[in-house]
Each structure stands twice: as structure tokens, then as C-alpha cells.
């Protein structure tokens, strides 16, 4: 479930002979997002000198990744960077599950879980006190174990 740029963040900074990894970290930070890199991107020793003058996340990432074999996708408050095959594998490993709560407000539980599980996207349930979660199945399994402890009578 890939999402477009979640906000119209304006990215402004410049760098001289900076490692690509550092540039990508700064772009994600300025956009208020987490960053997840494929190993080859993390290990890259390429450097660039770039100036970002108020671009959107999409334009800033396109500029940073220009003339590289890598692409990016944004979902679950995270910018993923790697080869198209890596991005497809990451996205395919994501599943969606519904969680219904009995005692605690869904918004309170979602906000807490969002801080604990940055690779998971939380969406409020439209009609019930609950939410949908989208992310790696291993993360969702951990959340399912946590929810009973979070949904207790105060």
C-alpha cells in the first residue's frame, strides 16, 4: 500500500561532497519521516553536492537519487530506498489487519503504537472503536500480543 508524499513538506538545505546516505537521511528528516535503505544504498560511497531549494519530498528524492540505480517509495511514515526489486519485496511483505478495542480509545492506542512500530501504518476504523494496521507480518504479530495489555480498563 504505497502512499504518495504524506505532506507538502518543503525541503531546503545544501551539501557539498556529502555521502549519499547522509543526504537521504537529511531529506527524510526534513520531511518528518523515517528512512530505510537497502544494504547496497547504505554501503554506497558515492558523494554529491546538491542544493535543495524548497522542493517537495518527491522532487528532493528524485534529485538525490539522480544517476543512481535506486528508487524510493513512501509508506508507513518511512522512505524506503533501493532497487525496484527491493521496493517490491518490501511492499509485498506488508499485510493488513483489523484491531477492535473494548476499553481504550483507538486514537490513544494508535498513537502509542505508532511510536513503537514505525514500519506500521495505522488507520482509524471508520465505524468502530478500532483501527487497521498495515505492515510487515512480524510487526503485526508483535502488536497483536501488545494490544490486550493496552486495552485494559483504566
PDB file of C-alpha atoms in Angstrom:
ATOM      1  CA  UNK A   1       0.000   0.000   0.000  1.00  0.00           C
ATOM      2  CA  UNK A   2       2.326   2.715  -1.233  1.00  0.00           C
ATOM      3  CA  UNK A   3       1.386   6.257  -0.385  1.00  0.00           C
ATOM      4  CA  UNK A   4       2.338   9.495  -2.014  1.00  0.00           C
ATOM      5  CA  UNK A   5       4.185  12.210  -0.154  1.00  0.00           C
ATOM      6  CA  UNK A   6       2.182  12.382   3.111  1.00  0.00           C
ATOM      7  CA  UNK A   7       2.563  16.155   3.478  1.00  0.00           C
ATOM      8  CA  UNK A   8       3.558  19.130   1.370  1.00  0.00           C
ATOM      9  CA  UNK A   9       6.863  19.456   3.247  1.00  0.00           C
ATOM     10  CA  UNK A  10       9.284  21.969   1.824  1.00  0.00           C
ATOM     11  CA  UNK A  11      12.843  20.624   1.856  1.00  0.00           C
ATOM     12  CA  UNK A  12      15.609  23.217   1.927  1.00  0.00           C
ATOM     13  CA  UNK A  13      19.327  22.619   2.562  1.00  0.00           C
ATOM     14  CA  UNK A  14      22.557  22.272   0.653  1.00  0.00           C
ATOM     15  CA  UNK A  15      25.526  19.970   0.882  1.00  0.00           C
ATOM     16  CA  UNK A  16      28.979  19.709  -0.656  1.00  0.00           C
ATOM     17  CA  UNK A  17      30.600  16.339  -1.350  1.00  0.00           C
ATOM     18  CA  UNK A  18      28.254  14.680   1.128  1.00  0.00           C
ATOM     19  CA  UNK A  19      27.766  10.898   1.227  1.00  0.00           C
ATOM     20  CA  UNK A  20      24.514   9.848  -0.438  1.00  0.00           C
ATOM     21  CA  UNK A  21      23.376   8.123   2.761  1.00  0.00           C
ATOM     22  CA  UNK A  22      23.735  11.391   4.715  1.00  0.00           C
ATOM     23  CA  UNK A  23      21.796  13.297   2.060  1.00  0.00           C
ATOM     24  CA  UNK A  24      18.950  10.780   2.120  1.00  0.00           C
ATOM     25  CA  UNK A  25      18.849  10.893   5.936  1.00  0.00           C
ATOM     26  CA  UNK A  26      18.595  14.677   5.878  1.00  0.00           C
ATOM     27  CA  UNK A  27      15.831  14.668   3.240  1.00  0.00           C
ATOM     28  CA  UNK A  28      13.802  12.152   5.264  1.00  0.00           C
ATOM     29  CA  UNK A  29      14.423  14.096   8.481  1.00  0.00           C
ATOM     30  CA  UNK A  30      13.296  17.376   6.880  1.00  0.00           C
ATOM     31  CA  UNK A  31      10.130  15.606   5.686  1.00  0.00           C
ATOM     32  CA  UNK A  32       9.499  14.229   9.184  1.00  0.00           C
ATOM     33  CA  UNK A  33       9.808  10.618   8.016  1.00  0.00           C
ATOM     34  CA  UNK A  34      11.882   7.567   8.895  1.00  0.00           C
ATOM     35  CA  UNK A  35      14.390   6.160   6.407  1.00  0.00           C
ATOM     36  CA  UNK A  36      15.046   2.532   5.456  1.00  0.00           C
ATOM     37  CA  UNK A  37      17.867   1.769   2.988  1.00  0.00           C
ATOM     38  CA  UNK A  38      18.665  -1.371   1.046  1.00  0.00           C
ATOM     39  CA  UNK A  39      22.149  -2.638   2.013  1.00  0.00           C
ATOM     40  CA  UNK A  40      23.708  -1.527  -1.276  1.00  0.00           C
ATOM     41  CA  UNK A  41      22.472   2.032  -0.741  1.00  0.00           C
ATOM     42  CA  UNK A  42      23.772   2.050   2.819  1.00  0.00           C
ATOM     43  CA  UNK A  43      27.167   0.791   1.650  1.00  0.00           C
ATOM     44  CA  UNK A  44      27.409   3.288  -1.215  1.00  0.00           C
ATOM     45  CA  UNK A  45      30.451   5.541  -1.087  1.00  0.00           C
ATOM     46  CA  UNK A  46      29.197   7.989  -3.705  1.00  0.00           C
ATOM     47  CA  UNK A  47      29.119  11.650  -2.763  1.00  0.00           C
ATOM     48  CA  UNK A  48      27.150  14.540  -4.193  1.00  0.00           C
ATOM     49  CA  UNK A  49      26.968  18.287  -3.968  1.00  0.00           C
ATOM     50  CA  UNK A  50      23.327  19.359  -4.063  1.00  0.00           C
ATOM     51  CA  UNK A  51      21.132  22.326  -3.263  1.00  0.00           C
ATOM     52  CA  UNK A  52      17.521  21.760  -2.232  1.00  0.00           C
ATOM     53  CA  UNK A  53      15.543  24.971  -2.518  1.00  0.00           C
ATOM     54  CA  UNK A  54      12.117  24.296  -1.057  1.00  0.00           C
ATOM     55  CA  UNK A  55      11.299  21.131  -3.009  1.00  0.00           C
ATOM     56  CA  UNK A  56       8.674  18.561  -2.160  1.00  0.00           C
ATOM     57  CA  UNK A  57       9.834  15.191  -0.867  1.00  0.00           C
ATOM     58  CA  UNK A  58       9.271  13.649  -4.312  1.00  0.00           C
ATOM     59  CA  UNK A  59      11.460  16.214  -6.085  1.00  0.00           C
ATOM     60  CA  UNK A  60      14.159  16.128  -3.398  1.00  0.00           C
ATOM     61  CA  UNK A  61      14.385  12.318  -3.570  1.00  0.00           C
ATOM     62  CA  UNK A  62      14.467  12.413  -7.371  1.00  0.00           C
ATOM     63  CA  UNK A  63      17.323  14.917  -7.226  1.00  0.00           C
ATOM     64  CA  UNK A  64      19.269  12.930  -4.620  1.00  0.00           C
ATOM     65  CA  UNK A  65      18.836   9.626  -6.473  1.00  0.00           C
ATOM     66  CA  UNK A  66      19.519  11.031  -9.948  1.00  0.00           C
ATOM     67  CA  UNK A  67      22.086   8.925 -11.855  1.00  0.00           C
ATOM     68  CA  UNK A  68      21.831   6.034  -9.380  1.00  0.00           C
ATOM     69  CA  UNK A  69      20.110   2.666  -9.900  1.00  0.00           C
ATOM     70  CA  UNK A  70      17.886   3.297  -6.871  1.00  0.00           C
ATOM     71  CA  UNK A  71      14.313   4.463  -6.451  1.00  0.00           C
ATOM     72  CA  UNK A  72      12.201   5.341  -3.436  1.00  0.00           C
ATOM     73  CA  UNK A  73       8.715   4.710  -2.068  1.00  0.00           C
ATOM     74  CA  UNK A  74       6.955   6.157   0.951  1.00  0.00           C
ATOM     75  CA  UNK A  75       4.635   4.211   3.214  1.00  0.00           C
ATOM     76  CA  UNK A  76       4.061   3.895   6.935  1.00  0.00           C
ATOM     77  CA  UNK A  77       5.842   7.198   7.642  1.00  0.00           C
ATOM     78  CA  UNK A  78       9.024   5.720   6.137  1.00  0.00           C
ATOM     79  CA  UNK A  79      11.007   6.452   2.974  1.00  0.00           C
ATOM     80  CA  UNK A  80      12.321   3.185   1.542  1.00  0.00           C
ATOM     81  CA  UNK A  81      15.264   3.456  -0.890  1.00  0.00           C
ATOM     82  CA  UNK A  82      16.662   0.666  -3.040  1.00  0.00           C
ATOM     83  CA  UNK A  83      16.337  -1.199  -6.298  1.00  0.00           C
ATOM     84  CA  UNK A  84      12.836  -1.647  -7.731  1.00  0.00           C
ATOM     85  CA  UNK A  85      13.033  -5.354  -6.788  1.00  0.00           C
ATOM     86  CA  UNK A  86      13.831  -4.452  -3.153  1.00  0.00           C
ATOM     87  CA  UNK A  87      10.952  -1.966  -3.008  1.00  0.00           C
ATOM     88  CA  UNK A  88       8.548  -4.536  -4.460  1.00  0.00           C
ATOM     89  CA  UNK A  89       9.691  -7.139  -1.918  1.00  0.00           C
ATOM     90  CA  UNK A  90       9.247  -4.713   0.971  1.00  0.00           C
ATOM     91  CA  UNK A  91       5.778  -3.775  -0.216  1.00  0.00           C
ATOM     92  CA  UNK A  92       4.701  -7.381  -0.831  1.00  0.00           C
ATOM     93  CA  UNK A  93       5.742  -8.341   2.693  1.00  0.00           C
ATOM     94  CA  UNK A  94       3.087  -5.988   4.092  1.00  0.00           C
ATOM     95  CA  UNK A  95      -0.266  -7.232   5.311  1.00  0.00           C
ATOM     96  CA  UNK A  96      -3.401  -5.532   6.659  1.00  0.00           C
ATOM     97  CA  UNK A  97      -5.287  -6.473   9.834  1.00  0.00           C
ATOM     98  CA  UNK A  98      -8.173  -5.042  11.800  1.00  0.00           C
ATOM     99  CA  UNK A  99      -7.991  -4.431  15.550  1.00  0.00           C
ATOM    100  CA  UNK A 100     -11.118  -3.715  17.612  1.00  0.00           C
ATOM    101  CA  UNK A 101     -10.822  -2.344  21.139  1.00  0.00           C
ATOM    102  CA  UNK A 102     -13.216  -2.670  24.066  1.00  0.00           C
ATOM    103  CA  UNK A 103     -11.949  -0.193  26.656  1.00  0.00           C
ATOM    104  CA  UNK A 104      -9.322   2.282  25.475  1.00  0.00           C
ATOM    105  CA  UNK A 105      -9.902   4.923  22.765  1.00  0.00           C
ATOM    106  CA  UNK A 106      -8.464   3.766  19.454  1.00  0.00           C
ATOM    107  CA  UNK A 107      -6.693   7.083  18.852  1.00  0.00           C
ATOM    108  CA  UNK A 108      -4.770   6.783  22.129  1.00  0.00           C
ATOM    109  CA  UNK A 109      -3.676   3.193  21.376  1.00  0.00           C
ATOM    110  CA  UNK A 110      -2.783   4.020  17.754  1.00  0.00           C
ATOM    111  CA  UNK A 111      -0.637   6.994  18.793  1.00  0.00           C
ATOM    112  CA  UNK A 112       1.260   4.871  21.292  1.00  0.00           C
ATOM    113  CA  UNK A 113       1.781   2.012  18.817  1.00  0.00           C
ATOM    114  CA  UNK A 114       2.867   4.394  16.042  1.00  0.00           C
ATOM    115  CA  UNK A 115       5.796   5.463  18.228  1.00  0.00           C
ATOM    116  CA  UNK A 116       6.732   1.853  18.946  1.00  0.00           C
ATOM    117  CA  UNK A 117       6.305   0.458  15.424  1.00  0.00           C
ATOM    118  CA  UNK A 118       7.500   2.982  12.805  1.00  0.00           C
ATOM    119  CA  UNK A 119       7.209   0.486   9.927  1.00  0.00           C
ATOM    120  CA  UNK A 120       3.476   0.018  10.518  1.00  0.00           C
ATOM    121  CA  UNK A 121       0.761   2.316   9.225  1.00  0.00           C
ATOM    122  CA  UNK A 122      -2.283   2.802  11.474  1.00  0.00           C
ATOM    123  CA  UNK A 123      -5.658   3.842  10.042  1.00  0.00           C
ATOM    124  CA  UNK A 124      -8.697   4.556  12.232  1.00  0.00           C
ATOM    125  CA  UNK A 125     -11.646   2.204  11.794  1.00  0.00           C
ATOM    126  CA  UNK A 126     -14.481   4.170  10.160  1.00  0.00           C
ATOM    127  CA  UNK A 127     -17.329   2.847  12.322  1.00  0.00           C
ATOM    128  CA  UNK A 128     -15.923   1.099  15.411  1.00  0.00           C
ATOM    129  CA  UNK A 129     -13.516   1.775  18.245  1.00  0.00           C
ATOM    130  CA  UNK A 130     -10.553   0.220  16.470  1.00  0.00           C
ATOM    131  CA  UNK A 131      -8.089   0.593  13.645  1.00  0.00           C
ATOM    132  CA  UNK A 132      -6.462  -1.110  10.715  1.00  0.00           C
ATOM    133  CA  UNK A 133      -2.746  -1.745  10.730  1.00  0.00           C
ATOM    134  CA  UNK A 134      -0.651  -2.293   7.627  1.00  0.00           C
ATOM    135  CA  UNK A 135       2.924  -3.511   7.832  1.00  0.00           C
ATOM    136  CA  UNK A 136       5.268  -6.479   7.965  1.00  0.00           C
ATOM    137  CA  UNK A 137       3.546  -9.551   9.377  1.00  0.00           C
ATOM    138  CA  UNK A 138       6.212  -9.950  12.089  1.00  0.00           C
ATOM    139  CA  UNK A 139       5.456  -6.427  13.369  1.00  0.00           C
ATOM    140  CA  UNK A 140       1.693  -7.061  13.286  1.00  0.00           C
ATOM    141  CA  UNK A 141       2.191 -10.265  15.286  1.00  0.00           C
ATOM    142  CA  UNK A 142       4.019  -8.275  17.974  1.00  0.00           C
ATOM    143  CA  UNK A 143       1.265  -5.667  18.043  1.00  0.00           C
ATOM    144  CA  UNK A 144      -1.400  -8.363  18.424  1.00  0.00           C
ATOM    145  CA  UNK A 145       0.476  -9.569  21.526  1.00  0.00           C
ATOM    146  CA  UNK A 146       0.679  -5.978  22.891  1.00  0.00           C
ATOM    147  CA  UNK A 147      -2.952  -4.930  22.329  1.00  0.00           C
ATOM    148  CA  UNK A 148      -4.556  -6.875  25.217  1.00  0.00           C
ATOM    149  CA  UNK A 149      -2.227  -5.116  27.675  1.00  0.00           C
ATOM    150  CA  UNK A 150      -3.012  -1.726  26.125  1.00  0.00           C
ATOM    151  CA  UNK A 151      -6.797  -2.256  26.011  1.00  0.00           C
ATOM    152  CA  UNK A 152      -7.427  -2.525  29.744  1.00  0.00           C
ATOM    153  CA  UNK A 153      -9.911  -0.704  31.922  1.00  0.00           C
ATOM    154  CA  UNK A 154      -8.099   2.337  33.368  1.00  0.00           C
TER     155      UNK A 154
END
